Tab-separated table of C-alpha atoms in Angstrom:
chain	number	residue	atom	x	y	z
A	876	MET	CA	0.089	-0.173	0.160
A	877	SER	CA	1.347	3.499	-0.991
A	878	VAL	CA	0.590	6.344	1.198
A	879	GLY	CA	0.201	10.275	0.641
A	880	VAL	CA	-0.448	12.783	3.166
A	881	LEU	CA	-1.931	15.995	1.955
A	882	GLY	CA	-1.292	18.646	4.138
A	883	ALA	CA	2.296	19.860	5.522
A	884	GLY	CA	1.272	21.228	8.638
A	885	ALA	CA	2.871	19.942	11.829
A	886	PHE	CA	0.283	16.914	12.353
A	887	GLY	CA	0.502	16.239	8.414
A	888	THR	CA	4.733	16.240	8.644
A	889	ALA	CA	4.685	14.280	11.593
A	890	LEU	CA	2.247	11.342	10.164
A	891	ALA	CA	4.881	11.406	7.176
A	892	ILE	CA	7.693	11.161	9.531
A	893	SER	CA	6.491	8.307	11.528
A	894	LEU	CA	5.082	6.374	8.561
A	895	GLY	CA	8.125	7.053	6.571
A	896	GLN	CA	10.298	5.115	8.819
A	897	THR	CA	9.378	1.610	7.074
A	898	ALA	CA	7.785	2.703	3.852
A	899	PRO	CA	7.196	5.199	1.087
A	900	VAL	CA	5.343	8.017	1.600
A	901	LEU	CA	4.526	11.075	-0.351
A	902	LEU	CA	3.745	14.418	1.710
A	903	TRP	CA	1.860	16.995	-0.435
A	904	ALA	CA	2.488	20.723	0.499
A	905	ARG	CA	0.214	23.326	-1.199
A	906	ASP	CA	2.936	25.978	-1.408
A	907	ALA	CA	5.675	25.053	-4.098
A	908	LYS	CA	8.225	26.997	-2.363
A	909	GLN	CA	7.929	25.334	0.973
A	910	ALA	CA	7.672	21.877	-0.800
A	911	GLN	CA	10.778	22.585	-2.250
A	912	LEU	CA	12.409	24.056	0.883
A	913	MET	CA	11.414	21.111	2.651
A	914	HIS	CA	12.700	18.724	0.028
A	915	GLN	CA	16.161	20.363	0.308
A	916	ASN	CA	16.088	20.671	3.844
A	917	ARG	CA	14.448	17.547	5.253
A	918	GLU	CA	12.871	19.296	7.521
A	919	ASN	CA	9.477	21.639	7.915
A	920	LYS	CA	11.242	24.393	9.583
A	921	ALA	CA	7.821	26.695	9.142
A	922	ARG	CA	5.490	24.175	10.910
A	923	LEU	CA	7.530	21.675	12.586
A	924	PRO	CA	11.332	22.753	12.954
A	925	GLY	CA	13.757	20.219	14.689
A	926	PHE	CA	12.398	16.921	12.969
A	927	PHE	CA	13.837	15.475	9.908
A	928	LEU	CA	11.993	13.740	7.025
A	929	PRO	CA	13.221	10.029	6.527
A	930	GLU	CA	14.860	9.146	3.025
A	931	ASN	CA	11.410	7.167	2.238
A	932	VAL	CA	9.569	10.582	2.308
A	933	VAL	CA	8.826	12.515	-0.534
A	934	VAL	CA	7.386	15.944	-0.776
A	935	THR	CA	5.763	17.436	-3.648
A	936	SER	CA	3.330	20.351	-4.448
A	937	ASN	CA	1.992	18.777	-7.614
A	938	LEU	CA	-1.511	16.750	-6.685
A	939	ALA	CA	-1.232	14.500	-9.855
A	940	ASP	CA	1.471	12.862	-8.192
A	941	LEU	CA	-1.035	11.346	-5.339
A	942	GLN	CA	-2.559	9.468	-8.171
A	943	LYS	CA	0.062	6.808	-7.581
A	944	CYS	CA	-1.241	6.451	-3.861
A	945	ASP	CA	-3.591	3.737	-2.624
A	946	VAL	CA	-4.148	5.716	0.617
A	947	LEU	CA	-4.750	9.513	1.037
A	948	LEU	CA	-4.314	10.790	4.595
A	949	LEU	CA	-6.289	14.494	4.799
A	950	ALA	CA	-4.426	16.612	7.163
A	951	VAL	CA	-6.116	19.941	6.366
A	952	PRO	CA	-8.513	21.726	8.644
A	953	ALA	CA	-12.082	20.348	8.903
A	954	GLN	CA	-13.709	24.038	7.972
A	955	LYS	CA	-11.428	23.870	5.019
A	956	LEU	CA	-12.088	20.397	3.852
A	957	ARG	CA	-14.544	20.576	1.494
A	958	GLN	CA	-13.050	23.402	-0.388
A	959	PHE	CA	-10.211	21.333	-0.740
A	960	LEU	CA	-11.787	18.100	-2.082
A	961	ARG	CA	-13.829	20.078	-4.595
A	962	GLY	CA	-11.983	19.214	-8.261
A	963	LEU	CA	-9.819	16.467	-6.915
A	964	ASP	CA	-12.240	13.826	-8.564
A	965	GLN	CA	-9.110	12.198	-10.924
A	966	VAL	CA	-6.746	12.502	-7.982
A	967	VAL	CA	-9.221	10.567	-5.275
A	968	ALA	CA	-11.237	8.534	-7.328
A	969	GLY	CA	-11.173	4.850	-6.058
A	970	LYS	CA	-8.850	5.656	-3.268
A	971	THR	CA	-9.049	5.606	0.818
A	972	LEU	CA	-9.389	8.618	1.970
A	973	VAL	CA	-8.551	9.139	5.790
A	974	ALA	CA	-9.607	12.285	7.515
A	975	CYS	CA	-7.033	13.479	10.140
A	976	CYS	CA	-8.772	16.290	11.056
A	977	LYS	CA	-11.099	17.162	13.860
A	978	GLY	CA	-14.293	19.293	13.575
A	979	ILE	CA	-17.749	19.969	12.790
A	980	GLU	CA	-18.464	22.176	9.551
A	981	LEU	CA	-19.937	25.249	10.663
A	982	GLU	CA	-22.346	25.754	7.550
A	983	THR	CA	-23.582	22.032	7.501
A	984	GLY	CA	-22.828	20.046	10.788
A	985	MET	CA	-21.495	17.479	9.246
A	986	GLY	CA	-17.949	15.863	10.163
A	987	PRO	CA	-14.728	15.334	8.177
A	988	VAL	CA	-15.934	11.862	6.934
A	989	ASP	CA	-19.344	13.038	6.119
A	990	ILE	CA	-18.125	15.962	3.823
A	991	ALA	CA	-15.824	13.481	1.970
A	992	ARG	CA	-18.247	11.038	1.316
A	993	GLU	CA	-20.594	13.994	0.237
A	994	ILE	CA	-17.829	15.380	-2.453
A	995	CYS	CA	-16.026	12.179	-3.319
A	996	PRO	CA	-18.447	9.201	-3.133
A	997	GLN	CA	-16.282	6.708	-5.303
A	998	SER	CA	-13.750	6.831	-2.503
A	999	GLU	CA	-13.480	4.668	0.491
A	1000	HIS	CA	-13.591	6.548	3.779
A	1001	ALA	CA	-12.156	6.574	7.198
A	1002	ILE	CA	-10.642	8.884	9.979
A	1003	LEU	CA	-7.778	8.695	12.174
A	1004	THR	CA	-8.107	10.411	15.668
A	1005	GLY	CA	-7.454	10.359	18.884
A	1006	PRO	CA	-4.882	11.482	21.707
A	1007	SER	CA	-1.983	12.648	19.905
A	1008	PHE	CA	0.273	15.761	19.560
A	1009	ALA	CA	2.599	16.252	16.312
A	1010	ASN	CA	5.791	16.830	18.480
A	1011	ASP	CA	5.248	13.095	20.241
A	1012	ILE	CA	4.350	11.316	16.874
A	1013	ALA	CA	7.490	13.059	15.195
A	1014	LYS	CA	9.873	12.049	18.252
A	1015	GLY	CA	8.053	8.158	17.860
A	1016	LEU	CA	6.839	8.380	21.660
A	1017	PRO	CA	4.336	5.751	21.812
A	1018	THR	CA	0.739	7.082	20.604
A	1019	ALA	CA	-2.611	5.307	20.230
A	1020	LEU	CA	-5.211	6.251	17.888
A	1021	THR	CA	-8.533	5.383	16.773
A	1022	LEU	CA	-9.094	4.013	13.381
A	1023	ALA	CA	-12.817	4.318	12.214
A	1024	CYS	CA	-14.015	3.086	9.191
A	1025	ALA	CA	-17.478	1.682	8.450
A	1026	ASN	CA	-15.967	-1.496	6.389
A	1027	PRO	CA	-14.723	-3.777	8.854
A	1028	ASP	CA	-12.144	-5.425	6.379
A	1029	ARG	CA	-10.802	-1.875	5.039
A	1030	ALA	CA	-10.532	-0.952	8.694
A	1031	ARG	CA	-8.561	-4.195	9.466
A	1032	GLY	CA	-5.955	-3.195	6.415
A	1033	LEU	CA	-5.531	-0.026	7.323
A	1034	GLN	CA	-5.077	-0.735	10.897
A	1035	GLN	CA	-2.186	-3.211	9.881
A	1036	GLU	CA	-0.700	-0.826	7.445
A	1037	LEU	CA	-0.535	2.537	9.300
A	1038	SER	CA	0.417	0.736	12.843
A	1039	ASN	CA	3.968	0.539	13.556
A	1040	SER	CA	6.430	0.475	16.639
A	1041	THR	CA	5.446	3.479	18.168
A	1042	LEU	CA	2.070	4.641	16.498
A	1043	ARG	CA	-0.697	1.680	17.654
A	1044	LEU	CA	-3.924	1.810	15.814
A	1045	TYR	CA	-7.422	0.373	17.437
A	1046	ARG	CA	-10.080	0.013	15.069
A	1047	THR	CA	-13.983	0.721	14.949
A	1048	THR	CA	-16.822	0.719	12.346
A	1049	ASP	CA	-18.576	3.489	14.586
A	1050	VAL	CA	-17.155	6.599	12.115
A	1051	THR	CA	-19.934	9.006	13.745
A	1052	GLY	CA	-18.738	8.485	17.139
A	1053	ALA	CA	-15.223	8.518	16.102
A	1054	GLN	CA	-15.895	11.916	14.384
A	1055	LEU	CA	-17.748	13.534	17.127
A	1056	GLY	CA	-15.394	12.596	19.994
A	1057	GLY	CA	-12.497	14.404	18.370
A	1058	ALA	CA	-14.663	17.390	17.744
A	1059	LEU	CA	-16.444	17.952	20.652
A	1060	LYS	CA	-13.368	17.341	23.022
A	1061	ASN	CA	-11.989	20.834	21.471
A	1062	VAL	CA	-14.931	22.532	22.515
A	1063	ILE	CA	-14.607	21.222	26.234
A	1064	ALA	CA	-10.906	22.063	25.776
A	1065	ILE	CA	-11.887	25.664	25.479
A	1066	ALA	CA	-13.842	25.830	28.364
A	1067	CYS	CA	-11.223	24.144	30.439
A	1068	GLY	CA	-8.775	26.505	29.039
A	1069	ALA	CA	-11.217	29.663	29.715
A	1070	ALA	CA	-11.546	28.498	33.507
A	1071	ILE	CA	-7.536	28.170	34.123
A	1072	GLY	CA	-7.375	31.246	32.436
A	1073	ALA	CA	-9.684	32.950	34.592
A	1074	ARG	CA	-8.175	31.315	37.919
A	1075	LEU	CA	-11.162	29.383	38.680
A	1076	GLY	CA	-8.866	26.580	39.652
A	1077	GLU	CA	-8.276	22.687	39.159
A	1078	SER	CA	-11.356	21.633	40.551
A	1079	ALA	CA	-13.272	23.750	38.216
A	1080	ARG	CA	-11.683	22.463	35.177
A	1081	ALA	CA	-11.907	18.650	36.569
A	1082	ALA	CA	-15.861	19.374	36.702
A	1083	LEU	CA	-15.975	20.725	33.202
A	1084	MET	CA	-14.017	17.347	31.850
A	1085	THR	CA	-16.641	15.496	33.603
A	1086	ARG	CA	-19.629	16.997	32.643
A	1087	GLY	CA	-18.148	17.826	29.170
A	1088	ASN	CA	-17.563	14.059	28.775
A	1089	ALA	CA	-21.478	13.653	29.838
A	1090	GLU	CA	-22.468	16.002	27.272
A	1091	MET	CA	-20.129	14.371	24.331
A	1092	GLN	CA	-21.648	11.161	25.131
A	1093	ARG	CA	-25.185	12.632	24.926
A	1094	TYR	CA	-24.843	14.345	21.914
A	1095	ALA	CA	-23.226	11.406	20.219
A	1096	GLN	CA	-26.095	9.294	21.318
A	1097	PHE	CA	-28.407	11.601	19.755
A	1098	LYS	CA	-26.396	11.555	16.457
A	1099	GLY	CA	-26.664	7.833	16.274
A	1100	ALA	CA	-23.288	6.704	17.455
A	1101	ASP	CA	-22.409	4.263	20.305
A	1102	PRO	CA	-21.609	6.390	23.201
A	1103	ALA	CA	-19.271	3.722	24.351
A	1104	THR	CA	-17.173	5.011	21.526
A	1105	LEU	CA	-16.742	8.218	23.350
A	1106	SER	CA	-15.358	6.472	26.316
A	1107	GLY	CA	-12.365	5.451	24.200
A	1108	LEU	CA	-9.482	7.029	22.395
A	1109	SER	CA	-11.064	9.198	20.069
A	1110	GLY	CA	-13.424	10.591	22.873
A	1111	PHE	CA	-12.267	10.127	26.720
A	1112	GLY	CA	-8.453	9.898	25.583
A	1113	ASP	CA	-8.430	12.983	23.607
A	1114	LEU	CA	-10.338	14.806	26.244
A	1115	VAL	CA	-7.865	14.086	28.796
A	1116	LEU	CA	-5.056	15.346	26.453
A	1117	THR	CA	-6.380	18.192	24.923
A	1118	CYS	CA	-7.866	19.846	28.461
A	1119	THR	CA	-4.683	19.552	30.234
A	1120	SER	CA	-1.789	20.515	28.035
A	1121	ASP	CA	-0.477	24.023	27.085
A	1122	LEU	CA	0.348	22.277	23.806
A	1123	SER	CA	-3.319	22.229	22.743
A	1124	ARG	CA	-4.452	24.894	20.469
A	1125	ASN	CA	-7.860	24.892	21.714
A	1126	TYR	CA	-6.859	24.818	25.337
A	1127	ARG	CA	-4.612	27.939	24.715
A	1128	PHE	CA	-7.223	29.612	22.605
A	1129	GLY	CA	-9.403	29.072	26.053
A	1130	LEU	CA	-6.595	30.533	28.279
A	1131	SER	CA	-6.473	33.644	26.249
A	1132	LEU	CA	-10.200	34.047	26.740
A	1133	GLY	CA	-10.336	33.287	30.401
A	1134	ALA	CA	-7.369	35.624	30.982
A	1135	GLY	CA	-8.704	38.373	28.340
A	1136	LYS	CA	-5.629	38.101	26.250
A	1137	ALA	CA	-5.196	38.302	22.365
A	1138	PHE	CA	-4.866	35.078	20.606
A	1139	ASP	CA	-2.756	34.646	17.587
A	1140	LEU	CA	-5.521	34.699	14.733
A	1141	GLU	CA	-3.286	32.812	12.303
A	1142	THR	CA	-3.595	29.353	14.621
A	1143	THR	CA	-6.350	27.022	13.772
A	1144	VAL	CA	-8.814	26.821	16.465
A	1145	GLU	CA	-11.067	23.614	15.576
A	1146	GLY	CA	-13.157	23.687	18.685
A	1147	ALA	CA	-14.605	27.614	18.183
A	1148	ALA	CA	-16.460	26.744	14.732
A	1149	THR	CA	-17.595	23.563	16.372
A	1150	ALA	CA	-18.926	24.673	19.234
A	1151	CYS	CA	-21.024	27.055	17.296
A	1152	ALA	CA	-22.341	24.403	15.050
A	1153	VAL	CA	-23.073	22.027	18.019
A	1154	ALA	CA	-24.756	24.947	20.022
A	1155	ARG	CA	-26.972	25.931	16.905
A	1156	ASP	CA	-28.090	22.248	16.911
A	1157	ALA	CA	-28.888	21.761	20.456
A	1158	ARG	CA	-31.438	24.900	20.013
A	1159	GLU	CA	-33.078	23.536	17.120
A	1160	ASN	CA	-33.600	19.925	18.570
A	1161	ALA	CA	-34.043	21.217	22.217
A	1162	LEU	CA	-30.735	18.975	23.566
A	1163	ASP	CA	-29.160	20.015	26.799
A	1164	MET	CA	-25.446	21.058	25.832
A	1165	PRO	CA	-24.885	23.584	28.332
A	1166	ILE	CA	-21.041	23.689	28.157
A	1167	SER	CA	-20.919	23.614	24.230
A	1168	SER	CA	-23.682	26.507	24.090
A	1169	VAL	CA	-21.582	28.631	26.541
A	1170	VAL	CA	-18.587	28.079	24.732
A	1171	ALA	CA	-20.057	29.414	21.480
A	1172	ALA	CA	-21.519	32.125	23.401
A	1173	LEU	CA	-18.286	33.025	24.537
A	1174	VAL	CA	-16.810	32.659	20.885
A	1175	GLU	CA	-19.307	34.833	19.578
A	1176	ASN	CA	-18.734	37.681	22.155
A	1177	ARG	CA	-22.098	37.256	23.871
A	1178	LEU	CA	-21.089	36.240	27.242
A	1179	ASP	CA	-17.514	36.975	29.205
A	1180	VAL	CA	-15.989	34.111	30.958
A	1181	ALA	CA	-17.670	35.246	34.601
A	1182	ASP	CA	-21.204	35.629	33.023
A	1183	ALA	CA	-20.539	32.053	31.075
A	1184	MET	CA	-19.529	30.099	34.582
A	1185	ALA	CA	-22.642	32.109	36.224
A	1186	THR	CA	-24.806	30.853	33.620
A	1187	LEU	CA	-23.309	27.043	33.959
A	1188	LEU	CA	-23.520	27.402	37.890
A	1189	SER	CA	-26.938	28.668	38.140
A	1190	ARG	CA	-28.577	25.424	36.138
A	1191	SER	CA	-31.050	23.657	38.340
A	1192	LEU	CA	-29.435	20.733	40.433
A	1193	LYS	CA	-30.024	17.325	39.153
A	1194	GLU	CA	-28.924	13.731	39.601
A	1195	GLU	CA	-25.595	12.923	37.968
């Protein structure tokens, strides 16, 4: 099986480095100049400095080169995935597309696999998600991820081909659950960051993580997923990592909200759009999604952190 990685950001580059230790990998960069520099320096100095590309990794900016690949890992932001896939019929036809992004599309409420299925119906579809940072993968540190594919036979094949000595994949056919786990944990991470940034304490973060986990499972069940999937790597595992580390962009965004500080607008924060999409869905379907709703209000500047926390704490008391 030949693998192509579409997207030379930090995570796409890290995947190429990991998979390229044992097999050929084609890494596609949108910018031709960046691709040339990566090819010459064997390093992505712009997005993942300090990690060198194995000899097995070939960098290109030509999408046509990807036609030789059997599996394409889509390492582009979820909010840009639809636009990216349009017009790529000849490149992706008959191939397996593995989404490596996390989020819910703001306009449609669709996850990455849902988008890929709509735009590229002739392809096989899967998602690779779970608790992982690009630096850890590039360093070769032990990392476990969820591979979700509705086709169980294809899932087994992908699991074998994409796992290695430090990257361990667990498979599931619950694509919806895996998509939602990766997307919703970013929303909770923003809330946790806001709590810590506002100096509300570690206990407040623990409460948000716990009640956020329940909220994630409730939403997944509403969407037809198995709530148990949200207790695995793609849900609880990713939630723990993202809500407790400064390496998480969503958590750092929350920290800036809580502390009243500016945040780098060039940094991708998937949880912001996801929160707004989920909050809208919750309103339209009378779903109880309080944390997602207050995060959406924070993102849209309808609440400040003090009012958001007051909103959560003033809710009626209930059984756990």
